[in-house]
mmCIF file of N, CA and C in Angstrom:
data_model
loop_
_atom_site.group_PDB
_atom_site.id
_atom_site.type_symbol
_atom_site.label_atom_id
_atom_site.label_comp_id
_atom_site.label_asym_id
_atom_site.label_seq_id
_atom_site.Cartn_x
_atom_site.Cartn_y
_atom_site.Cartn_z
ATOM 1 N N UNK A 27 60.800 105.501 123.131
ATOM 2 C CA UNK A 27 62.139 104.971 123.042
ATOM 3 C C UNK A 27 62.351 104.420 121.626
ATOM 4 N N UNK A 28 63.483 104.746 121.055
ATOM 5 C CA UNK A 28 63.822 104.303 119.703
ATOM 6 C C UNK A 28 64.987 103.324 119.809
ATOM 7 N N UNK A 29 64.767 102.103 119.340
ATOM 8 C CA UNK A 29 65.840 101.114 119.339
ATOM 9 C C UNK A 29 66.739 101.369 118.146
ATOM 10 N N UNK A 30 68.030 101.165 118.338
ATOM 11 C CA UNK A 30 68.997 101.521 117.322
ATOM 12 C C UNK A 30 70.284 100.794 117.637
ATOM 13 N N UNK A 31 71.153 100.677 116.674
ATOM 14 C CA UNK A 31 72.502 100.220 116.984
ATOM 15 C C UNK A 31 73.455 101.025 116.114
ATOM 16 N N UNK A 32 74.073 101.978 116.744
ATOM 17 C CA UNK A 32 75.050 102.842 116.081
ATOM 18 C C UNK A 32 76.358 102.670 116.838
ATOM 19 N N UNK A 33 77.433 102.420 116.115
ATOM 20 C CA UNK A 33 78.715 102.136 116.761
ATOM 21 C C UNK A 33 79.718 103.257 116.540
ATOM 22 N N UNK A 34 80.380 103.641 117.625
ATOM 23 C CA UNK A 34 81.478 104.601 117.593
ATOM 24 C C UNK A 34 82.707 103.853 118.078
ATOM 25 N N UNK A 35 83.656 103.595 117.193
ATOM 26 C CA UNK A 35 84.845 102.806 117.534
ATOM 27 C C UNK A 35 86.040 103.702 117.786
ATOM 28 N N UNK A 36 86.593 103.579 118.976
ATOM 29 C CA UNK A 36 87.837 104.251 119.324
ATOM 30 C C UNK A 36 88.934 103.220 119.063
ATOM 31 N N UNK A 37 89.393 103.182 117.827
ATOM 32 C CA UNK A 37 90.291 102.116 117.375
ATOM 33 C C UNK A 37 91.739 102.440 117.665
ATOM 34 N N UNK A 38 92.385 101.499 118.316
ATOM 35 C CA UNK A 38 93.825 101.547 118.490
ATOM 36 C C UNK A 38 94.462 100.706 117.402
ATOM 37 N N UNK A 39 95.767 100.612 117.418
ATOM 38 C CA UNK A 39 96.456 99.802 116.419
ATOM 39 C C UNK A 39 96.118 98.322 116.567
ATOM 40 N N UNK A 40 95.988 97.849 117.811
ATOM 41 C CA UNK A 40 95.771 96.425 118.047
ATOM 42 C C UNK A 40 94.475 96.107 118.784
ATOM 43 N N UNK A 41 93.853 97.103 119.387
ATOM 44 C CA UNK A 41 92.667 96.881 120.208
ATOM 45 C C UNK A 41 91.658 97.990 119.939
ATOM 46 N N UNK A 42 90.390 97.700 120.256
ATOM 47 C CA UNK A 42 89.337 98.684 120.016
ATOM 48 C C UNK A 42 88.396 98.763 121.205
ATOM 49 N N UNK A 43 88.059 99.981 121.573
ATOM 50 C CA UNK A 43 87.006 100.266 122.537
ATOM 51 C C UNK A 43 85.865 100.854 121.710
ATOM 52 N N UNK A 44 84.657 100.371 121.908
ATOM 53 C CA UNK A 44 83.538 100.863 121.096
ATOM 54 C C UNK A 44 82.340 101.204 121.964
ATOM 55 N N UNK A 45 81.656 102.265 121.564
ATOM 56 C CA UNK A 45 80.373 102.619 122.161
ATOM 57 C C UNK A 45 79.311 102.166 121.181
ATOM 58 N N UNK A 46 78.375 101.365 121.651
ATOM 59 C CA UNK A 46 77.227 100.959 120.846
ATOM 60 C C UNK A 46 76.016 101.698 121.404
ATOM 61 N N UNK A 47 75.503 102.637 120.642
ATOM 62 C CA UNK A 47 74.295 103.345 121.059
ATOM 63 C C UNK A 47 73.128 102.420 120.730
ATOM 64 N N UNK A 48 72.453 101.957 121.763
ATOM 65 C CA UNK A 48 71.410 100.945 121.617
ATOM 66 C C UNK A 48 70.002 101.529 121.587
ATOM 67 N N UNK A 49 69.800 102.607 122.333
ATOM 68 C CA UNK A 49 68.481 103.220 122.410
ATOM 69 C C UNK A 49 68.614 104.729 122.507
ATOM 70 N N UNK A 50 67.642 105.398 121.904
ATOM 71 C CA UNK A 50 67.508 106.838 122.039
ATOM 72 C C UNK A 50 66.161 107.068 122.727
ATOM 73 N N UNK A 51 66.201 107.794 123.819
ATOM 74 C CA UNK A 51 64.985 108.088 124.572
ATOM 75 C C UNK A 51 64.701 109.587 124.475
ATOM 76 N N UNK A 52 63.905 109.991 123.463
ATOM 77 C CA UNK A 52 63.636 111.422 123.282
ATOM 78 C C UNK A 52 62.897 112.049 124.481
ATOM 79 N N UNK A 53 62.047 111.290 125.142
ATOM 80 C CA UNK A 53 61.284 111.825 126.274
ATOM 81 C C UNK A 53 62.191 112.234 127.426
ATOM 82 N N UNK A 54 63.283 111.498 127.628
ATOM 83 C CA UNK A 54 64.235 111.815 128.695
ATOM 84 C C UNK A 54 65.529 112.426 128.167
ATOM 85 N N UNK A 55 65.587 112.664 126.860
ATOM 86 C CA UNK A 55 66.770 113.249 126.210
ATOM 87 C C UNK A 55 68.031 112.494 126.601
ATOM 88 N N UNK A 56 68.008 111.158 126.366
ATOM 89 C CA UNK A 56 69.128 110.325 126.788
ATOM 90 C C UNK A 56 69.397 109.190 125.794
ATOM 91 N N UNK A 57 70.631 108.699 125.850
ATOM 92 C CA UNK A 57 71.079 107.581 125.029
ATOM 93 C C UNK A 57 71.486 106.431 125.949
ATOM 94 N N UNK A 58 71.144 105.204 125.559
ATOM 95 C CA UNK A 58 71.650 104.026 126.255
ATOM 96 C C UNK A 58 72.843 103.537 125.454
ATOM 97 N N UNK A 59 74.006 103.502 126.090
ATOM 98 C CA UNK A 59 75.246 103.123 125.413
ATOM 99 C C UNK A 59 75.844 101.897 126.092
ATOM 100 N N UNK A 60 76.142 100.884 125.283
ATOM 101 C CA UNK A 60 76.893 99.719 125.753
ATOM 102 C C UNK A 60 78.343 99.933 125.345
ATOM 103 N N UNK A 61 79.255 99.739 126.272
ATOM 104 C CA UNK A 61 80.685 99.900 126.008
ATOM 105 C C UNK A 61 81.287 98.512 125.813
ATOM 106 N N UNK A 62 81.972 98.337 124.695
ATOM 107 C CA UNK A 62 82.607 97.063 124.365
ATOM 108 C C UNK A 62 84.109 97.264 124.249
ATOM 109 N N UNK A 63 84.837 96.308 124.772
ATOM 110 C CA UNK A 63 86.296 96.270 124.614
ATOM 111 C C UNK A 63 86.603 94.955 123.925
ATOM 112 N N UNK A 64 87.172 95.073 122.735
ATOM 113 C CA UNK A 64 87.378 93.909 121.892
ATOM 114 C C UNK A 64 86.009 93.259 121.674
ATOM 115 N N UNK A 65 85.813 92.018 122.010
ATOM 116 C CA UNK A 65 84.548 91.323 121.754
ATOM 117 C C UNK A 65 83.729 91.125 123.032
ATOM 118 N N UNK A 66 83.939 91.976 124.040
ATOM 119 C CA UNK A 66 83.270 91.800 125.319
ATOM 120 C C UNK A 66 82.591 93.087 125.774
ATOM 121 N N UNK A 67 81.319 92.978 126.134
ATOM 122 C CA UNK A 67 80.616 94.120 126.711
ATOM 123 C C UNK A 67 81.140 94.317 128.130
ATOM 124 N N UNK A 68 81.658 95.521 128.410
ATOM 125 C CA UNK A 68 82.274 95.778 129.708
ATOM 126 C C UNK A 68 81.493 96.765 130.571
ATOM 127 N N UNK A 69 80.551 97.487 129.963
ATOM 128 C CA UNK A 69 79.844 98.514 130.731
ATOM 129 C C UNK A 69 78.595 98.944 129.978
ATOM 130 N N UNK A 70 77.673 99.522 130.723
ATOM 131 C CA UNK A 70 76.461 100.101 130.148
ATOM 132 C C UNK A 70 76.222 101.422 130.847
ATOM 133 N N UNK A 71 75.835 102.447 130.090
ATOM 134 C CA UNK A 71 75.601 103.752 130.713
ATOM 135 C C UNK A 71 74.495 104.486 129.976
ATOM 136 N N UNK A 72 73.827 105.354 130.693
ATOM 137 C CA UNK A 72 72.834 106.245 130.105
ATOM 138 C C UNK A 72 73.452 107.633 130.088
ATOM 139 N N UNK A 73 73.494 108.234 128.911
ATOM 140 C CA UNK A 73 74.152 109.523 128.714
ATOM 141 C C UNK A 73 73.113 110.519 128.201
ATOM 142 N N UNK A 74 73.023 111.667 128.843
ATOM 143 C CA UNK A 74 72.073 112.689 128.375
ATOM 144 C C UNK A 74 72.558 113.282 127.056
ATOM 145 N N UNK A 75 71.621 113.817 126.310
ATOM 146 C CA UNK A 75 71.985 114.464 125.043
ATOM 147 C C UNK A 75 73.009 115.569 125.285
ATOM 148 N N UNK A 76 72.837 116.332 126.371
ATOM 149 C CA UNK A 76 73.765 117.439 126.632
ATOM 150 C C UNK A 76 75.172 116.930 126.964
ATOM 151 N N UNK A 77 75.291 115.820 127.707
ATOM 152 C CA UNK A 77 76.609 115.236 127.989
ATOM 153 C C UNK A 77 77.274 114.758 126.700
ATOM 154 N N UNK A 78 76.493 114.113 125.858
ATOM 155 C CA UNK A 78 76.987 113.593 124.582
ATOM 156 C C UNK A 78 77.451 114.746 123.687
ATOM 157 N N UNK A 79 76.635 115.791 123.593
ATOM 158 C CA UNK A 79 76.993 116.966 122.778
ATOM 159 C C UNK A 79 78.249 117.650 123.296
ATOM 160 N N UNK A 80 78.369 117.788 124.618
ATOM 161 C CA UNK A 80 79.558 118.419 125.204
ATOM 162 C C UNK A 80 80.803 117.638 124.824
ATOM 163 N N UNK A 81 80.746 116.311 124.982
ATOM 164 C CA UNK A 81 81.881 115.473 124.618
ATOM 165 C C UNK A 81 82.203 115.614 123.132
ATOM 166 N N UNK A 82 81.189 115.584 122.276
ATOM 167 C CA UNK A 82 81.395 115.688 120.832
ATOM 168 C C UNK A 82 82.087 117.004 120.462
ATOM 169 N N UNK A 83 81.635 118.098 121.021
ATOM 170 C CA UNK A 83 82.230 119.403 120.699
ATOM 171 C C UNK A 83 83.665 119.518 121.225
ATOM 172 N N UNK A 84 83.916 119.044 122.436
ATOM 173 C CA UNK A 84 85.280 119.095 122.981
ATOM 174 C C UNK A 84 86.209 118.159 122.208
ATOM 175 N N UNK A 85 85.690 117.011 121.822
ATOM 176 C CA UNK A 85 86.451 116.048 121.026
ATOM 177 C C UNK A 85 86.872 116.692 119.706
ATOM 178 N N UNK A 86 85.937 117.330 119.020
ATOM 179 C CA UNK A 86 86.243 118.002 117.750
ATOM 180 C C UNK A 86 87.326 119.056 117.937
ATOM 181 N N UNK A 87 87.208 119.855 118.972
ATOM 182 C CA UNK A 87 88.180 120.921 119.228
ATOM 183 C C UNK A 87 89.587 120.366 119.422
ATOM 184 N N UNK A 88 89.728 119.335 120.262
ATOM 185 C CA UNK A 88 91.047 118.757 120.520
ATOM 186 C C UNK A 88 91.579 118.067 119.267
ATOM 187 N N UNK A 89 90.704 117.386 118.545
ATOM 188 C CA UNK A 89 91.114 116.660 117.338
ATOM 189 C C UNK A 89 91.688 117.607 116.286
ATOM 190 N N UNK A 90 91.133 118.801 116.191
ATOM 191 C CA UNK A 90 91.588 119.762 115.192
ATOM 192 C C UNK A 90 92.754 120.619 115.659
ATOM 193 N N UNK A 91 93.006 120.685 116.963
ATOM 194 C CA UNK A 91 94.025 121.598 117.486
ATOM 195 C C UNK A 91 95.027 120.907 118.389
ATOM 196 N N UNK A 92 95.364 119.641 118.085
ATOM 197 C CA UNK A 92 96.288 118.927 118.964
ATOM 198 C C UNK A 92 97.629 119.642 119.033
ATOM 199 N N UNK A 93 98.423 119.503 120.093
ATOM 200 C CA UNK A 93 98.249 118.538 121.172
ATOM 201 C C UNK A 93 97.138 118.945 122.134
ATOM 202 N N UNK A 94 96.660 117.955 122.885
ATOM 203 C CA UNK A 94 95.629 118.202 123.874
ATOM 204 C C UNK A 94 94.975 116.914 124.286
ATOM 205 N N UNK A 95 94.016 117.028 125.193
ATOM 206 C CA UNK A 95 93.311 115.828 125.626
ATOM 207 C C UNK A 95 91.854 116.149 125.894
ATOM 208 N N UNK A 96 91.052 115.120 125.837
ATOM 209 C CA UNK A 96 89.623 115.198 126.119
ATOM 210 C C UNK A 96 89.286 114.016 127.010
ATOM 211 N N UNK A 97 88.440 114.243 127.994
ATOM 212 C CA UNK A 97 88.035 113.129 128.844
ATOM 213 C C UNK A 97 86.519 113.091 128.950
ATOM 214 N N UNK A 98 86.022 111.896 129.228
ATOM 215 C CA UNK A 98 84.594 111.672 129.422
ATOM 216 C C UNK A 98 84.453 110.751 130.625
ATOM 217 N N UNK A 99 83.656 111.166 131.587
ATOM 218 C CA UNK A 99 83.408 110.347 132.775
ATOM 219 C C UNK A 99 81.914 110.212 132.969
ATOM 220 N N UNK A 100 81.506 108.984 133.215
ATOM 221 C CA UNK A 100 80.090 108.722 133.495
ATOM 222 C C UNK A 100 80.018 107.540 134.448
ATOM 223 N N UNK A 101 79.662 107.819 135.685
ATOM 224 C CA UNK A 101 79.594 106.762 136.680
ATOM 225 C C UNK A 101 80.950 106.115 136.880
ATOM 226 N N UNK A 102 81.017 104.813 136.702
ATOM 227 C CA UNK A 102 82.255 104.050 136.898
ATOM 228 C C UNK A 102 83.187 104.094 135.692
ATOM 229 N N UNK A 103 82.741 104.658 134.585
ATOM 230 C CA UNK A 103 83.497 104.615 133.331
ATOM 231 C C UNK A 103 84.239 105.932 133.084
ATOM 232 N N UNK A 104 85.505 105.818 132.689
ATOM 233 C CA UNK A 104 86.311 106.983 132.322
ATOM 234 C C UNK A 104 87.019 106.703 131.004
ATOM 235 N N UNK A 105 86.975 107.676 130.104
ATOM 236 C CA UNK A 105 87.667 107.610 128.817
ATOM 237 C C UNK A 105 88.482 108.886 128.667
ATOM 238 N N UNK A 106 89.735 108.748 128.249
ATOM 239 C CA UNK A 106 90.573 109.914 127.986
ATOM 240 C C UNK A 106 91.323 109.694 126.679
ATOM 241 N N UNK A 107 91.251 110.680 125.800
ATOM 242 C CA UNK A 107 91.999 110.667 124.544
ATOM 243 C C UNK A 107 93.042 111.765 124.637
ATOM 244 N N UNK A 108 94.312 111.402 124.467
ATOM 245 C CA UNK A 108 95.394 112.376 124.554
ATOM 246 C C UNK A 108 96.167 112.384 123.246
ATOM 247 N N UNK A 109 96.208 113.560 122.607
ATOM 248 C CA UNK A 109 96.903 113.754 121.338
ATOM 249 C C UNK A 109 98.264 114.390 121.606
ATOM 250 N N UNK A 110 99.300 113.885 120.958
ATOM 251 C CA UNK A 110 100.581 114.595 121.044
ATOM 252 C C UNK A 110 100.712 115.491 119.808
ATOM 253 N N UNK A 111 101.788 116.224 119.731
ATOM 254 C CA UNK A 111 101.932 117.206 118.648
ATOM 255 C C UNK A 111 102.091 116.592 117.264
ATOM 256 N N UNK A 112 102.383 115.288 117.185
ATOM 257 C CA UNK A 112 102.535 114.616 115.903
ATOM 258 C C UNK A 112 101.267 113.881 115.469
ATOM 259 N N UNK A 113 100.208 113.970 116.265
ATOM 260 C CA UNK A 113 98.958 113.312 115.922
ATOM 261 C C UNK A 113 98.827 111.898 116.445
ATOM 262 N N UNK A 114 99.789 111.456 117.257
ATOM 263 C CA UNK A 114 99.634 110.163 117.922
ATOM 264 C C UNK A 114 98.613 110.339 119.040
ATOM 265 N N UNK A 115 97.811 109.304 119.257
ATOM 266 C CA UNK A 115 96.750 109.392 120.263
ATOM 267 C C UNK A 115 96.862 108.223 121.225
ATOM 268 N N UNK A 116 96.705 108.546 122.514
ATOM 269 C CA UNK A 116 96.636 107.507 123.550
ATOM 270 C C UNK A 116 95.184 107.450 124.014
ATOM 271 N N UNK A 117 94.596 106.272 123.878
ATOM 272 C CA UNK A 117 93.231 106.042 124.333
ATOM 273 C C UNK A 117 93.343 105.343 125.685
ATOM 274 N N UNK A 118 92.900 106.016 126.720
ATOM 275 C CA UNK A 118 93.005 105.452 128.066
ATOM 276 C C UNK A 118 91.588 105.317 128.620
ATOM 277 N N UNK A 119 91.255 104.119 129.082
ATOM 278 C CA UNK A 119 89.926 103.941 129.655
ATOM 279 C C UNK A 119 89.989 103.027 130.866
ATOM 280 N N UNK A 120 89.011 103.197 131.733
ATOM 281 C CA UNK A 120 88.964 102.354 132.928
ATOM 282 C C UNK A 120 87.551 102.304 133.483
ATOM 283 N N UNK A 121 87.338 101.278 134.279
ATOM 284 C CA UNK A 121 86.135 101.147 135.102
ATOM 285 C C UNK A 121 86.596 101.221 136.546
ATOM 286 N N UNK A 122 85.810 101.834 137.400
ATOM 287 C CA UNK A 122 86.188 102.001 138.802
ATOM 288 C C UNK A 122 86.582 100.658 139.410
ATOM 289 N N UNK A 123 87.721 100.660 140.097
ATOM 290 C CA UNK A 123 88.180 99.477 140.791
ATOM 291 C C UNK A 123 88.880 98.456 139.917
ATOM 292 N N UNK A 124 89.044 98.757 138.634
ATOM 293 C CA UNK A 124 89.710 97.827 137.725
ATOM 294 C C UNK A 124 90.941 98.486 137.111
ATOM 295 N N UNK A 125 91.740 97.692 136.445
ATOM 296 C CA UNK A 125 92.959 98.202 135.811
ATOM 297 C C UNK A 125 92.622 99.174 134.681
ATOM 298 N N UNK A 126 93.524 100.114 134.461
ATOM 299 C CA UNK A 126 93.388 101.060 133.359
ATOM 300 C C UNK A 126 93.948 100.429 132.087
ATOM 301 N N UNK A 127 93.233 100.617 130.993
ATOM 302 C CA UNK A 127 93.677 100.117 129.693
ATOM 303 C C UNK A 127 94.183 101.295 128.871
ATOM 304 N N UNK A 128 95.289 101.089 128.157
ATOM 305 C CA UNK A 128 95.847 102.134 127.299
ATOM 306 C C UNK A 128 96.054 101.552 125.912
ATOM 307 N N UNK A 129 95.466 102.199 124.917
ATOM 308 C CA UNK A 129 95.581 101.765 123.528
ATOM 309 C C UNK A 129 96.314 102.843 122.753
ATOM 310 N N UNK A 130 97.269 102.452 121.935
ATOM 311 C CA UNK A 130 97.978 103.390 121.068
ATOM 312 C C UNK A 130 97.197 103.525 119.766
ATOM 313 N N UNK A 131 97.109 104.764 119.265
ATOM 314 C CA UNK A 131 96.386 105.028 118.030
ATOM 315 C C UNK A 131 96.974 106.266 117.372
ATOM 316 N N UNK A 132 96.294 106.762 116.345
ATOM 317 C CA UNK A 132 96.707 108.030 115.737
ATOM 318 C C UNK A 132 95.480 108.804 115.286
ATOM 319 N N UNK A 133 95.719 110.022 114.862
ATOM 320 C CA UNK A 133 94.634 110.931 114.532
ATOM 321 C C UNK A 133 93.714 110.381 113.447
ATOM 322 N N UNK A 134 94.246 109.683 112.455
ATOM 323 C CA UNK A 134 93.394 109.179 111.375
ATOM 324 C C UNK A 134 92.434 108.106 111.882
ATOM 325 N N UNK A 135 92.891 107.221 112.760
ATOM 326 C CA UNK A 135 92.005 106.199 113.326
ATOM 327 C C UNK A 135 90.911 106.851 114.175
ATOM 328 N N UNK A 136 91.311 107.792 115.004
ATOM 329 C CA UNK A 136 90.369 108.444 115.907
ATOM 330 C C UNK A 136 89.426 109.362 115.145
ATOM 331 N N UNK A 137 89.863 109.858 114.001
ATOM 332 C CA UNK A 137 88.985 110.667 113.153
ATOM 333 C C UNK A 137 87.747 109.906 112.715
ATOM 334 N N UNK A 138 87.865 108.594 112.585
ATOM 335 C CA UNK A 138 86.711 107.769 112.229
ATOM 336 C C UNK A 138 85.683 107.763 113.357
ATOM 337 N N UNK A 139 86.144 107.748 114.595
ATOM 338 C CA UNK A 139 85.224 107.818 115.739
ATOM 339 C C UNK A 139 84.505 109.161 115.745
ATOM 340 N N UNK A 140 85.251 110.211 115.491
ATOM 341 C CA UNK A 140 84.674 111.546 115.467
ATOM 342 C C UNK A 140 83.601 111.647 114.389
ATOM 343 N N UNK A 141 83.867 111.096 113.211
ATOM 344 C CA UNK A 141 82.870 111.098 112.135
ATOM 345 C C UNK A 141 81.624 110.319 112.535
ATOM 346 N N UNK A 142 81.801 109.227 113.265
ATOM 347 C CA UNK A 142 80.655 108.418 113.702
ATOM 348 C C UNK A 142 79.808 109.117 114.740
ATOM 349 N N UNK A 143 80.425 109.993 115.519
ATOM 350 C CA UNK A 143 79.669 110.746 116.521
ATOM 351 C C UNK A 143 78.724 111.716 115.820
ATOM 352 N N UNK A 144 79.140 112.208 114.665
ATOM 353 C CA UNK A 144 78.284 113.124 113.927
ATOM 354 C C UNK A 144 78.378 114.532 114.469
ATOM 355 N N UNK A 145 79.578 114.993 114.639
ATOM 356 C CA UNK A 145 79.796 116.326 115.201
ATOM 357 C C UNK A 145 79.259 117.395 114.255
ATOM 358 N N UNK A 146 78.642 118.360 114.833
ATOM 359 C CA UNK A 146 78.113 119.493 114.080
ATOM 360 C C UNK A 146 78.527 120.763 114.793
ATOM 361 N N UNK A 147 78.572 121.842 114.078
ATOM 362 C CA UNK A 147 78.978 123.117 114.670
ATOM 363 C C UNK A 147 77.762 123.985 114.919
#
């Protein structure tokens, strides 16, 4: 297990949802990710390398060819990024049984998250 702290920020105009990759487990091909909303840890999840790669590739595709949307679901956590034709982005996230949060953003802000993921072709 490799300890690490790498942050991927899904920044809205006024609020931010962030994934903090805390550990990389090469033996199990998985990442331990803490999900933070503003200054509060709201969730923790283990994501396989293949799940992470799938999300990264789909995210890149939608980001470059908007309009469109990409979603990621893992256990109780759901994230959806929806791009309109002008590059505005709606970041929608929720935990099972709780209210859905919607953050307004745009392609340039979300492009920073994509760069942090380290998408490769």
